[in-house]
Every structure is written in structure tokens, then in C-alpha cells.
Backbone as numpy.savetxt, mean C-alpha at the origin, in Angstrom:
# Nx Ny Nz CAx CAy CAz Cx Cy Cz
9.39 -67.37 -47.05 8.59 -66.35 -47.05 9.45 -65.02 -47.06
9.18 -63.97 -47.79 9.97 -62.83 -48.01 9.32 -61.85 -46.86
10.33 -61.39 -45.84 9.66 -60.63 -44.82 9.99 -59.10 -45.17
10.76 -58.92 -46.26 11.39 -57.51 -46.46 10.29 -56.49 -46.70
9.10 -56.78 -47.34 8.07 -55.67 -47.54 7.55 -55.50 -46.22
7.34 -56.61 -45.30 6.78 -56.25 -44.07 7.62 -55.52 -43.18
8.80 -55.82 -43.16 9.68 -54.87 -42.32 9.87 -53.49 -42.87
10.06 -53.37 -44.24 9.94 -51.80 -44.66 8.58 -51.17 -44.16
7.49 -51.99 -44.21 6.16 -51.20 -43.74 6.29 -50.82 -42.38
6.66 -51.77 -41.62 6.96 -51.44 -39.95 7.77 -49.92 -39.75
8.82 -50.17 -40.36 9.89 -49.13 -40.47 9.19 -47.73 -40.90
8.48 -47.87 -42.08 7.83 -46.61 -42.49 6.72 -46.23 -41.50
6.06 -47.04 -40.87 5.08 -46.46 -39.80 5.77 -45.82 -38.67
6.77 -46.59 -38.12 7.55 -46.12 -37.03 8.18 -44.59 -37.21
8.57 -44.34 -38.54 9.32 -42.83 -38.74 7.95 -42.02 -38.98
6.99 -42.41 -39.16 5.63 -41.58 -39.38 5.16 -41.15 -38.05
5.39 -42.14 -36.91 4.96 -42.03 -35.59 5.74 -40.91 -34.74
7.04 -40.81 -35.09 8.00 -40.07 -34.21 7.67 -38.70 -34.27
7.44 -37.94 -35.43 7.02 -36.53 -35.04 5.56 -36.36 -34.14
4.70 -37.31 -34.47 3.52 -37.14 -33.78 3.87 -37.38 -32.03
4.66 -38.31 -31.88 4.82 -38.61 -30.40 5.65 -37.57 -29.90
6.70 -36.80 -30.64 7.47 -35.71 -30.19 6.55 -34.60 -30.07
5.49 -34.41 -30.57 4.55 -33.25 -30.53 3.58 -33.32 -29.47
3.27 -34.56 -28.91 2.58 -35.15 -27.86 3.44 -34.56 -26.40
4.61 -35.20 -26.47 5.73 -34.99 -25.59 5.92 -33.58 -25.44
6.46 -32.85 -26.51 6.65 -31.44 -26.51 5.63 -30.40 -27.41
4.39 -30.24 -26.77 3.46 -29.56 -27.65 3.91 -28.05 -27.75
3.36 -27.52 -28.77 3.87 -25.94 -29.34 3.51 -25.13 -27.81
4.34 -24.20 -27.46 4.39 -23.34 -26.35 3.22 -22.33 -26.79
2.12 -22.15 -25.93 1.17 -20.89 -26.03 1.72 -19.52 -26.11
1.30 -18.83 -26.89 1.99 -17.56 -27.17 1.08 -16.54 -26.32
1.82 -15.85 -25.40 1.25 -15.07 -24.37 0.72 -13.65 -25.00
-0.31 -13.13 -24.21 -0.76 -11.71 -24.55 0.18 -10.83 -23.33
-0.04 -9.71 -23.59 0.88 -8.79 -22.43 0.15 -7.64 -21.97
0.25 -7.38 -20.74 -0.44 -6.20 -20.29 0.75 -5.22 -19.68
0.58 -3.94 -20.17 1.39 -2.89 -19.72 0.90 -1.91 -18.75
1.25 -2.21 -17.37 0.55 -1.66 -16.30 1.38 -0.47 -15.91
0.42 0.59 -15.85 1.00 2.01 -15.60 0.84 2.15 -14.11
1.38 3.50 -13.84 1.18 3.95 -12.14 -0.43 3.84 -11.87
-0.67 3.45 -10.60 -1.96 3.36 -10.33 -2.57 4.78 -9.62
-3.82 5.12 -9.55 -4.41 6.22 -8.87 -5.39 5.76 -7.68
-5.64 6.65 -6.98 -6.77 6.44 -5.67 -7.64 7.66 -6.05
-8.88 7.54 -6.19 -10.06 8.19 -6.34 -10.76 8.45 -4.82
-10.77 9.65 -4.45 -11.61 9.79 -3.13 -12.64 10.61 -3.13
-13.68 10.55 -2.08 -14.46 11.40 -1.91 -14.20 12.67 -1.15
-14.65 13.84 -1.04 -14.26 14.99 -0.06 -14.14 14.40 1.43
-15.10 13.51 1.81 -15.08 13.22 3.18 -14.11 11.99 3.59
-13.13 11.83 2.50 -12.22 10.74 2.48 -10.80 11.29 2.63
-10.76 12.51 2.35 -9.37 13.11 2.36 -8.55 12.86 1.07
-7.11 13.02 1.33 -6.17 12.85 0.16 -6.39 11.53 -0.50
-5.96 11.81 -1.87 -5.95 10.59 -2.76 -4.43 10.02 -2.96
-3.75 10.56 -2.11 -2.25 10.10 -2.19 -2.16 8.78 -1.79
-1.06 7.93 -2.64 -0.93 6.51 -2.28 0.41 6.03 -2.40
0.55 4.91 -1.87 2.14 4.13 -1.93 1.86 2.86 -2.21
1.09 2.57 -3.29 0.76 1.29 -3.85 2.17 0.72 -4.41
2.67 -0.54 -3.84 3.96 -0.99 -4.32 3.85 -2.27 -5.22
2.77 -2.69 -5.19 2.61 -4.20 -6.05 1.20 -4.36 -6.14
0.78 -5.58 -6.87 -0.63 -5.97 -7.06 -0.77 -7.43 -6.90
-1.71 -7.95 -6.39 -2.22 -9.21 -6.62 -3.15 -9.22 -7.81
-2.92 -10.01 -8.91 -3.46 -10.06 -10.04 -4.44 -11.41 -10.24
-5.38 -11.35 -10.25 -6.53 -12.53 -10.90 -6.93 -12.32 -12.06
-6.85 -13.51 -13.03 -7.22 -13.39 -14.33 -8.51 -14.66 -14.46
-9.50 -14.14 -14.73 -10.70 -14.88 -14.86 -11.25 -15.66 -13.56
-10.64 -14.75 -12.54 -11.13 -15.47 -10.92 -10.18 -16.39 -10.48
-8.97 -16.59 -11.06 -7.87 -17.56 -10.52 -6.83 -16.61 -10.32
-6.00 -17.08 -9.29 -4.91 -16.15 -8.81 -3.80 -16.28 -9.90
-3.25 -15.18 -10.32 -2.20 -15.12 -11.43 -0.66 -15.02 -10.74
-0.69 -14.02 -9.81 0.54 -13.84 -9.29 0.51 -12.59 -8.75
1.81 -12.19 -8.08 1.98 -10.90 -7.43 2.91 -10.05 -8.39
2.59 -8.97 -8.65 3.44 -8.05 -9.70 3.83 -6.72 -9.25
4.85 -6.28 -9.72 5.27 -4.74 -9.32 4.53 -3.72 -10.01
4.49 -2.71 -9.28 3.57 -1.66 -9.27 3.50 -1.17 -10.86
4.48 -1.31 -11.59 4.35 -0.85 -13.14 5.24 -1.94 -14.00
5.17 -2.11 -15.02 5.73 -2.97 -16.01 5.04 -3.60 -17.00
5.77 -4.48 -17.91 5.09 -5.27 -18.88 4.97 -6.75 -18.60
3.79 -7.41 -18.60 3.74 -8.60 -17.94 2.99 -9.53 -18.97
3.59 -10.94 -19.26 2.89 -11.88 -20.05 1.79 -12.78 -19.35
0.80 -12.87 -20.01 -0.54 -13.45 -19.63 -0.73 -14.80 -20.55
-0.89 -16.00 -20.24 -1.34 -17.06 -21.07 -2.87 -17.12 -20.87
-3.64 -16.18 -21.82 -4.85 -16.18 -21.82 -5.44 -15.48 -23.17
-6.27 -15.50 -23.54 -6.81 -14.97 -24.97 -8.29 -14.77 -24.99
-8.88 -13.92 -25.81 -10.10 -13.51 -26.08 -10.64 -12.55 -24.57
-12.00 -12.81 -24.48 -12.50 -12.02 -23.43 -11.98 -12.49 -22.12
-11.25 -11.53 -21.34 -10.75 -11.90 -20.31 -10.76 -10.84 -19.05
-11.27 -11.45 -17.88 -11.67 -10.58 -16.83 -10.28 -10.60 -15.90
-9.74 -9.09 -15.68 -8.62 -9.18 -14.71 -9.01 -8.27 -13.53
-8.53 -8.85 -12.50 -8.91 -8.02 -11.17 -7.43 -7.64 -10.47
-7.30 -6.23 -10.16 -6.21 -5.96 -9.48 -6.39 -5.57 -8.16
-5.73 -6.36 -7.14 -5.85 -5.76 -5.62 -4.42 -5.07 -5.15
-4.74 -4.21 -4.79 -3.67 -3.14 -4.35 -2.84 -3.56 -3.21
-1.40 -3.66 -3.38 -0.39 -4.12 -2.32 0.15 -3.13 -1.82
0.44 -3.18 -0.48 1.16 -2.17 0.19 2.49 -2.65 1.12
3.36 -1.91 1.63 4.33 -2.37 2.36 3.84 -2.17 3.94
3.41 -3.32 4.74 2.78 -3.22 5.88 3.87 -2.54 6.96
3.33 -1.33 7.50 4.22 -0.64 8.47 5.46 -0.39 7.75
5.55 -0.04 6.43 6.63 0.38 5.70 7.81 -0.58 5.52
7.55 -2.03 5.85 8.66 -3.09 5.79 8.42 -3.57 4.43
9.60 -3.60 3.62 9.61 -3.99 2.35 9.21 -5.42 2.05
9.58 -6.32 3.15 9.28 -7.85 2.80 8.01 -8.25 3.67
7.35 -7.20 4.04 5.92 -7.33 4.62 4.71 -7.03 3.67
4.52 -7.61 2.22 3.62 -7.20 1.44 2.37 -7.76 1.66
1.38 -6.80 1.62 -0.02 -7.36 1.90 -1.09 -6.50 0.89
-2.14 -7.18 0.72 -3.18 -6.38 0.17 -3.76 -5.51 1.21
-3.80 -4.20 0.59 -4.45 -3.21 1.54 -5.96 -3.23 1.63
-6.59 -3.44 2.64 -7.98 -3.88 2.94 -8.90 -2.72 2.73
-8.50 -1.43 2.41 -9.36 -0.50 2.28 -9.47 0.08 1.13
-8.81 -0.52 0.05 -9.01 -0.27 -1.30 -9.78 -1.29 -2.17
-10.64 -0.77 -2.91 -11.51 -1.80 -3.72 -10.32 -2.49 -4.80
-11.04 -3.53 -5.18 -10.38 -4.18 -6.35 -10.65 -3.64 -7.47
-9.65 -3.38 -8.51 -9.95 -2.87 -9.75 -10.09 -3.88 -11.00
-11.47 -4.10 -11.24 -11.72 -5.04 -11.90 -11.98 -4.64 -13.67
-11.35 -5.29 -14.52 -11.36 -4.64 -16.04 -11.69 -6.21 -16.51
-12.65 -6.02 -17.58 -12.75 -6.99 -18.66 -12.46 -6.41 -20.04
-11.57 -7.47 -20.66 -10.77 -6.88 -21.86 -10.59 -7.96 -22.74
-10.17 -7.80 -24.02 -9.69 -8.69 -24.89 -8.23 -8.91 -25.18
-7.83 -9.97 -24.85 -6.50 -10.24 -24.89 -6.02 -11.19 -26.28
-5.07 -10.80 -26.95 -4.73 -11.32 -28.17 -3.40 -11.84 -28.09
-2.88 -13.06 -28.53 -1.56 -13.58 -28.52 -0.68 -12.33 -29.39
0.37 -11.97 -28.33 1.60 -11.19 -28.90 1.11 -9.63 -28.74
-0.28 -9.39 -28.43 -0.63 -8.15 -28.28 -0.45 -7.72 -27.06
-0.67 -6.26 -27.03 -0.34 -5.38 -25.67 -1.33 -4.47 -25.22
-1.98 -4.67 -24.15 -2.99 -3.59 -23.78 -2.20 -3.04 -22.77
-2.93 -1.55 -22.72 -2.41 -0.62 -21.38 -3.56 -0.64 -20.25
-2.92 -0.95 -19.09 -3.78 -0.89 -17.85 -3.44 0.29 -17.11
-4.39 1.02 -16.40 -4.12 2.09 -15.55 -5.22 1.68 -14.32
-4.62 1.09 -13.23 -5.38 0.80 -12.04 -5.81 1.87 -11.36
-7.07 1.75 -11.05 -7.76 2.76 -10.23 -8.27 2.14 -8.99
-8.29 2.90 -7.77 -8.81 2.29 -6.70 -9.72 3.34 -5.92
-10.37 2.99 -5.21 -11.25 3.76 -4.47 -11.23 3.14 -2.83
-11.66 3.87 -1.74 -11.95 3.48 -0.39 -13.09 2.51 -0.55
-12.99 1.38 0.13 -14.27 0.42 0.31 -15.61 1.14 0.96
-16.53 1.01 0.38 -17.89 1.48 1.03 -18.00 0.96 2.60
-18.08 2.03 3.29 -18.43 1.87 4.88 -17.10 2.17 5.53
-15.90 2.50 4.87 -14.69 2.90 5.74 -14.89 4.05 6.74
-14.76 3.79 7.96 -14.81 4.79 8.91 -13.51 5.48 9.17
-13.58 6.90 9.02 -12.25 7.92 9.15 -12.32 8.59 10.52
-11.60 7.84 11.48 -11.53 8.58 12.88 -10.88 9.63 12.86
-9.75 9.83 12.21 -9.00 10.86 12.16 -8.69 11.30 10.74
-8.94 12.35 10.27 -8.81 12.88 8.93 -8.19 14.31 8.87
-6.86 14.39 8.86 -6.38 15.82 9.10 -5.23 16.15 7.94
-5.67 17.27 7.02 -4.83 17.60 6.23 -4.02 18.94 6.27
-4.38 19.64 7.69 -3.64 20.74 7.87 -4.01 21.91 7.31
-5.39 22.01 6.42 -5.44 23.20 5.66 -6.32 24.15 6.64
-6.94 23.74 7.93 -7.81 24.70 8.49 -7.29 24.69 9.68
-6.39 23.80 10.25 -6.13 23.54 11.71 -5.09 22.28 11.92
-5.22 21.96 12.98 -4.69 20.56 13.45 -5.22 19.99 14.60
-5.50 18.54 14.43 -6.03 17.85 15.42 -4.95 17.19 16.37
-3.61 17.72 16.29 -2.73 17.25 16.90 -2.03 18.46 17.78
-1.97 18.30 19.19 -1.42 19.38 19.99 -0.32 18.61 20.83
0.61 19.70 21.65 1.68 19.06 22.26 1.16 18.72 23.63
1.57 17.52 24.28 1.52 17.34 25.40 1.98 18.13 26.68
2.86 18.99 26.28 3.57 19.80 27.18 3.38 21.25 26.93
3.88 22.28 27.49 3.35 23.67 27.36 4.14 24.07 26.02
5.16 23.49 25.48 5.66 24.01 24.17 5.09 23.32 22.95
4.96 24.07 22.05 4.07 23.33 20.78 5.06 23.88 19.54
5.87 22.78 19.12 6.61 22.95 18.21 6.01 23.02 16.73
4.70 22.27 16.76 4.09 22.29 15.36 3.32 23.59 15.01
3.84 23.92 13.65 3.15 25.07 13.04 2.50 24.38 11.62
1.60 25.11 11.09 1.17 24.99 9.77 1.89 25.75 8.57
2.73 25.14 7.81 3.63 25.89 6.96 2.92 25.96 5.47
2.88 27.01 5.02 2.47 27.19 3.46 3.69 27.59 2.63
5.00 27.28 3.21 5.99 27.27 2.23 6.24 26.35 1.04
6.43 26.53 -0.10 6.08 25.58 -1.09 7.22 24.42 -0.93
8.33 24.62 -0.25 9.25 23.54 0.11 8.78 22.55 1.13
7.78 23.17 1.94 7.54 22.43 3.05 6.01 21.65 2.73
5.41 21.90 1.67 3.99 21.65 1.60 3.98 20.42 0.63
3.17 19.10 1.06 3.17 18.14 0.44 2.12 18.32 -0.68
1.10 18.70 -0.22 -0.15 18.88 -1.43 -1.05 20.13 -0.63
-1.94 20.62 -1.43 -2.72 21.54 -0.94 -1.99 22.89 -0.36
-2.34 23.53 0.39 -1.83 24.88 0.83 -1.04 24.94 2.10
-1.19 23.78 3.05 -0.42 23.69 4.17 -0.12 22.32 4.21
0.96 22.20 5.10 1.39 20.84 5.76 1.89 21.07 7.24
2.00 20.15 8.20 2.31 20.36 9.45 4.00 20.40 9.30
4.70 21.43 10.06 5.90 21.59 10.32 6.42 21.31 11.81
7.17 20.79 12.04 7.58 20.40 13.57 9.18 20.68 13.79
9.45 21.76 14.34 10.69 22.22 14.57 11.46 21.71 15.82
12.60 20.90 15.82 13.50 20.59 16.78 14.79 21.19 16.73
15.20 21.64 18.19 16.36 22.24 18.33 16.80 22.42 19.73
17.73 22.87 20.15 18.19 22.75 21.57 17.24 22.99 22.45
16.36 24.02 22.16 15.23 24.54 22.95 14.09 23.73 23.14
13.83 23.03 22.06 12.60 21.92 22.01 13.47 20.64 21.31
14.05 19.87 21.94 14.91 18.82 21.31 14.09 17.74 21.21
12.86 17.47 21.82 11.86 16.41 21.54 10.30 16.84 21.56
9.58 15.92 21.16 8.01 16.48 21.07 7.19 15.17 21.60
6.18 15.40 21.86 5.17 14.46 22.01 3.55 15.34 21.74
3.10 14.80 20.65 1.86 15.18 20.20 0.66 14.20 20.38
-0.42 14.67 20.72 -1.62 13.88 20.82 -2.75 14.38 20.20
-3.78 13.51 19.53 -4.85 14.22 19.01 -5.76 14.80 19.99
-6.31 15.76 19.53 -7.25 16.44 20.73 -8.44 15.58 21.29
-9.18 15.13 20.49 -10.16 14.27 21.05 -9.89 12.89 20.78
-10.45 12.05 21.71 -10.28 10.55 21.76 -11.37 10.03 20.57
-11.04 8.91 20.21 -11.86 8.38 19.19 -11.98 6.72 19.34
-12.95 5.98 18.77 -13.32 4.80 19.28 -12.84 3.86 18.13
-12.04 2.71 18.66 -11.73 1.73 17.59 -12.39 0.43 17.88
-12.78 -0.25 16.84 -13.53 -1.75 17.01 -12.57 -3.00 17.69
-12.94 -3.87 18.26 -12.29 -4.90 18.45 -12.78 -5.94 17.58
-12.72 -7.16 17.85 -13.18 -8.47 17.16 -12.53 -8.45 15.76
-11.31 -8.05 15.52 -10.56 -8.50 14.34 -10.80 -7.69 13.14
-11.62 -6.51 13.43 -11.63 -5.57 12.28 -10.17 -5.02 11.97
-10.07 -4.60 10.69 -8.90 -3.90 10.14 -8.89 -2.47 10.65
-7.69 -2.07 11.17 -7.45 -0.74 11.60 -5.89 -0.26 11.01
-6.16 0.84 10.42 -4.80 1.27 9.65 -4.82 2.85 9.92
-3.39 3.26 10.02 -2.91 4.65 10.18 -2.19 5.03 8.85
-2.78 6.19 8.30 -2.02 6.53 6.93 -1.47 7.85 7.48
-0.28 8.08 6.96 0.30 9.67 6.85 1.27 9.61 5.78
1.51 10.96 5.34 2.45 11.55 4.55 3.50 12.11 5.55
4.82 11.94 5.02 5.71 12.61 6.15 7.02 12.68 5.23
7.89 13.53 5.84 9.49 13.48 5.68 9.94 14.26 6.84
11.21 13.71 7.00 11.82 14.02 8.37 13.42 14.01 8.41
14.05 14.79 8.99 15.33 15.00 9.36 15.82 13.96 10.39
14.91 13.39 11.16 15.27 12.52 12.31 14.29 11.25 12.60
14.67 10.25 13.11 13.45 9.46 13.44 12.45 9.85 14.30
11.18 9.31 14.12 10.04 9.78 15.30 9.05 8.34 15.30
8.40 8.60 16.11 7.46 7.32 16.56 5.95 7.78 16.29
5.13 6.80 15.94 3.65 6.75 15.88 3.15 5.97 16.74
2.41 6.18 17.39 1.50 5.24 18.38 0.22 5.80 18.65
-0.15 5.01 19.80 -1.63 5.26 20.21 -1.69 5.34 21.84
-2.52 6.19 22.37 -2.59 6.20 23.91 -4.02 5.65 24.15
-4.07 4.70 25.05 -5.25 4.28 25.71 -5.98 5.08 26.37
-7.23 5.43 26.18 -8.08 6.45 27.27 -8.44 5.77 28.49
-8.56 4.57 28.49 -9.07 3.88 29.54 -7.86 3.55 30.77
-6.75 3.46 30.08 -5.61 3.38 31.12 -4.48 4.21 31.09
-4.66 5.19 30.30 -3.58 6.44 30.01 -2.21 5.69 29.48
-2.23 4.59 29.11 -0.94 3.90 28.60 -0.80 4.25 27.21
0.61 4.61 27.15 1.14 4.94 25.68 1.84 3.91 25.01
1.50 3.58 23.78 2.23 2.61 22.98 2.76 3.09 21.87
4.19 3.23 22.33 5.21 3.76 21.06 5.34 2.65 20.20
4.57 2.73 19.01 4.34 1.35 18.37 5.49 1.39 17.04
5.35 2.42 16.17 5.96 2.41 14.87 7.31 3.38 14.98
8.42 2.97 14.69 9.37 3.87 14.52 9.60 4.07 12.94
9.55 5.50 12.57 9.54 6.06 11.22 10.93 6.55 10.94
11.63 6.12 9.97 13.18 6.42 9.79 12.92 7.57 9.07
14.05 8.48 8.86 14.09 9.83 8.19 14.04 9.61 6.68
13.24 10.53 6.12 13.35 10.74 4.66 13.48 11.93 4.23
14.21 12.27 3.22 14.50 13.53 2.67 13.33 13.81 1.66
12.71 12.88 1.19 11.51 13.53 0.42 10.41 12.84 0.91
9.11 13.22 0.58 7.79 12.87 1.11 7.56 11.45 0.64
7.00 10.74 1.78 6.87 9.43 1.51 5.34 9.06 2.32
4.70 8.17 1.98 3.28 7.65 2.36 3.64 6.40 3.14
3.24 6.31 4.47 3.21 4.95 4.98 1.92 4.57 5.79
1.89 3.15 5.79 0.43 2.52 6.13 0.80 1.81 7.28
0.32 2.15 8.52 0.63 1.33 9.67 -0.49 0.45 10.20
-0.33 -0.66 10.44 -1.36 -1.81 10.74 -1.55 -1.75 12.16
-2.50 -1.17 12.61 -2.96 -1.12 14.38 -4.00 -2.24 14.68
-4.35 -3.03 13.93 -5.23 -4.03 14.21 -4.84 -5.07 15.39
-3.47 -5.61 15.32 -3.18 -6.31 16.48 -2.86 -5.59 17.86
-2.38 -4.39 17.69 -2.36 -3.51 18.85 -3.67 -3.16 19.74
-4.74 -2.72 18.88 -6.02 -2.62 19.44 -6.49 -3.87 20.10
-6.51 -4.79 19.17 -7.25 -6.24 19.71 -6.45 -6.93 20.79
-5.06 -6.74 20.98 -4.39 -7.50 22.19 -4.62 -6.58 23.36
-4.79 -5.35 23.36 -4.78 -4.52 24.41 -6.49 -4.26 24.92
-7.20 -4.79 23.99 -8.65 -4.73 24.51 -9.18 -3.60 25.02
-8.58 -2.43 24.16 -9.11 -1.05 24.56 -9.94 -0.53 23.13
-10.87 0.25 23.69 -11.57 0.70 22.30 -11.59 2.35 22.15
-10.92 3.08 23.24 -10.83 4.53 23.13 -9.47 4.83 23.12
-9.24 5.84 22.27 -7.75 5.96 22.07 -7.43 7.49 21.51
-6.22 7.89 21.55 -5.80 9.17 20.89 -4.47 8.82 20.14
-4.49 9.19 19.05 -3.16 9.15 18.16 -2.08 9.84 18.82
-0.82 9.18 18.70 0.44 9.73 19.26 1.43 9.98 18.31
2.23 11.22 18.15 3.48 11.13 17.51 4.42 11.76 18.50
5.66 11.14 18.52 6.49 11.19 19.49 8.17 11.30 18.86
8.93 12.13 19.44 10.29 12.18 18.90 10.90 12.50 20.24
12.06 11.62 20.38 12.73 11.54 21.88 13.75 12.51 22.00
13.70 13.21 23.03 14.72 14.32 23.05 16.26 13.70 22.88
17.07 14.55 22.22 18.09 14.08 21.82 19.15 15.26 21.88
20.27 15.16 21.64 21.31 16.13 21.44 21.61 16.30 19.71
20.98 17.49 19.45 21.06 17.83 18.07 22.06 18.69 17.80
22.43 18.61 16.55 23.28 19.31 15.77 22.52 20.42 14.99
22.39 21.63 15.33 21.61 22.50 14.51 20.02 22.27 14.69
19.23 22.73 13.77 17.90 22.53 13.61 17.29 21.47 12.90
16.54 20.76 13.42 15.98 19.47 12.35 14.44 19.83 12.41
13.75 19.09 11.37 12.49 19.22 11.15 11.76 17.77 10.85
10.50 17.67 11.33 9.69 16.76 10.86 8.36 17.30 10.07
8.10 16.84 8.96 6.98 17.32 8.29 5.76 16.34 8.25
4.33 16.80 8.38 3.38 15.69 8.29 2.27 16.23 7.39
1.69 15.30 6.64 0.29 15.62 5.97 -0.51 14.36 5.98
-1.76 14.74 5.65 -2.78 13.76 5.50 -2.68 12.67 6.25
-2.96 12.86 7.71 -2.96 11.82 8.63 -4.38 11.43 8.65
-4.64 10.16 8.75 -5.89 9.41 8.85 -5.80 8.31 9.86
-6.92 7.93 10.51 -6.95 6.69 11.37 -8.43 6.12 10.74
-8.17 5.10 10.02 -9.34 4.41 9.69 -9.67 2.99 9.96
-10.84 2.46 9.82 -11.31 1.23 10.19 -12.41 0.72 9.29
-12.92 -0.47 9.28 -13.93 -1.10 8.62 -15.05 -0.69 9.72
């Protein structure tokens, strides 16, 4: 029996099957679409104060599935096409700490429905608002006065309208430290109530400073002062988000005053702390 035709047939079938098998093992790579993410913005109502923000990154969801954490701006590939739902959640540095990145609980998600095409690029301008029902217990922009007063006779805080001193608007708070007043302790004039039971509580403020200073809270039921967050000097204006949830819940106090403190120190020359847009807010 001549087996040559049969062997040739088997070999022919084998060589035909190799590309098919390779394609099954190494399928063609999907072609991504791209999103070009620009600087975000926050839109506020008059009763919510400044729209300043310091969003550092986003949690991105694609068609309700977690996609990843992305930087504030950049070009990013997505394996998706056609009608696609994108949801951006604003991320911040909790307490100003770079390795503590969290979703800020008081900004709404920005949800966009768009059409993605392979190799195509769309521009995204994330926009956020405060969530409905956010309670602002302190809201101070220093335009008409100040809710912060010194706890002693001297009061080094003034409202400055000098362009080099002002973050936005017409006024910012300016605190002068020198050999006569080497330290400060400021408290909010009126106490405010903060909730327990796990509600989110944050302090927001814009600042620049020549020296370290501390932000904290004073319990009105015990008069105890909690010097909670040390703020490092910044030569340019910065915004920080301070997470007060744990402090308020572990102390089991509901009535508080806001505290700004700078320890007396041996100063060379005159130093300044600048503040603006101080907010205490909760759900």
C-alpha cells in the first residue's frame, strides 16, 4: 500500500492548522481608544464658598467597572469602544499626605457618556460639585470679617487686601509673627456641632506660610484642645483637606471650635501665615 499520498495529506492539514492555533494562542491585541484628561474644576453655590480645589487624581469607572486610579491630567488608553459611560471620582491627598490618596466624599462623581473609537482621542474636562446636603459649619473667606480671634490679648490676624497677600477675592487673612508676637492661638468665635456615628467630616483651607503651624479642634464639653495636623511651610498658595472624622468620633464630643496654632519660637525677622477659604463641613 502506498502511504505517501496519505502522509502528504496529513502534513498539509498540519501546516494549515498552525496559523489557526497561533491565532488562538496569541489573538490580535485590541486597539485602545484614548482620553485626554484636562485640569478639573469645582462649581459651587454662593452658600458653599470658594471653588478652589486641589484634586490630585481620579478613580475612573468605565461602564460601571473600576478601571484604575489616574493622575490629575494626562492621556490614557482605554480598551473600550462605542457608547461608553465614564465616571470620574475626585481623589485628594488626605491630610496633605502624598501616599494617602482617597476619594473626597464631598464632591459628586462626574459622569460622562461618550463614543470611543479605536485609536481615537476625546478630551475630558472633569467637573465636580459639592454633594447635596453637605453642611458647612465654618465658611470663612475673610471678605467681610473673620470668624477667628486670638485666645489672648494680642491679635496678630488682619485682613489684607495687598495683591501679593490675597489668594482670591479682595481679602485674605494675614498673621504676623515677630519678637513681640512669636506665636499665635486662634479660635473660631462661635462653637459648632459635628456629628458622630461615622459621618465624614473635613476641614478645607487655602494657605501659604513661612513657618509650620497647626490646625486642630477644641472640645467645648471638656475645653480640651486637639492639636491635630501640622502644616508645613509653603511659599505658594496651597489647598489642604484635613480629615476630622476619626478625631471627632473617638473623642465622642459633638460641640467644637476650630483652632489655628503656631508655637512661640525664636524668630529671625518677621514671618507670616496667610489663610483663606476656611471651611468645616460634614454630611
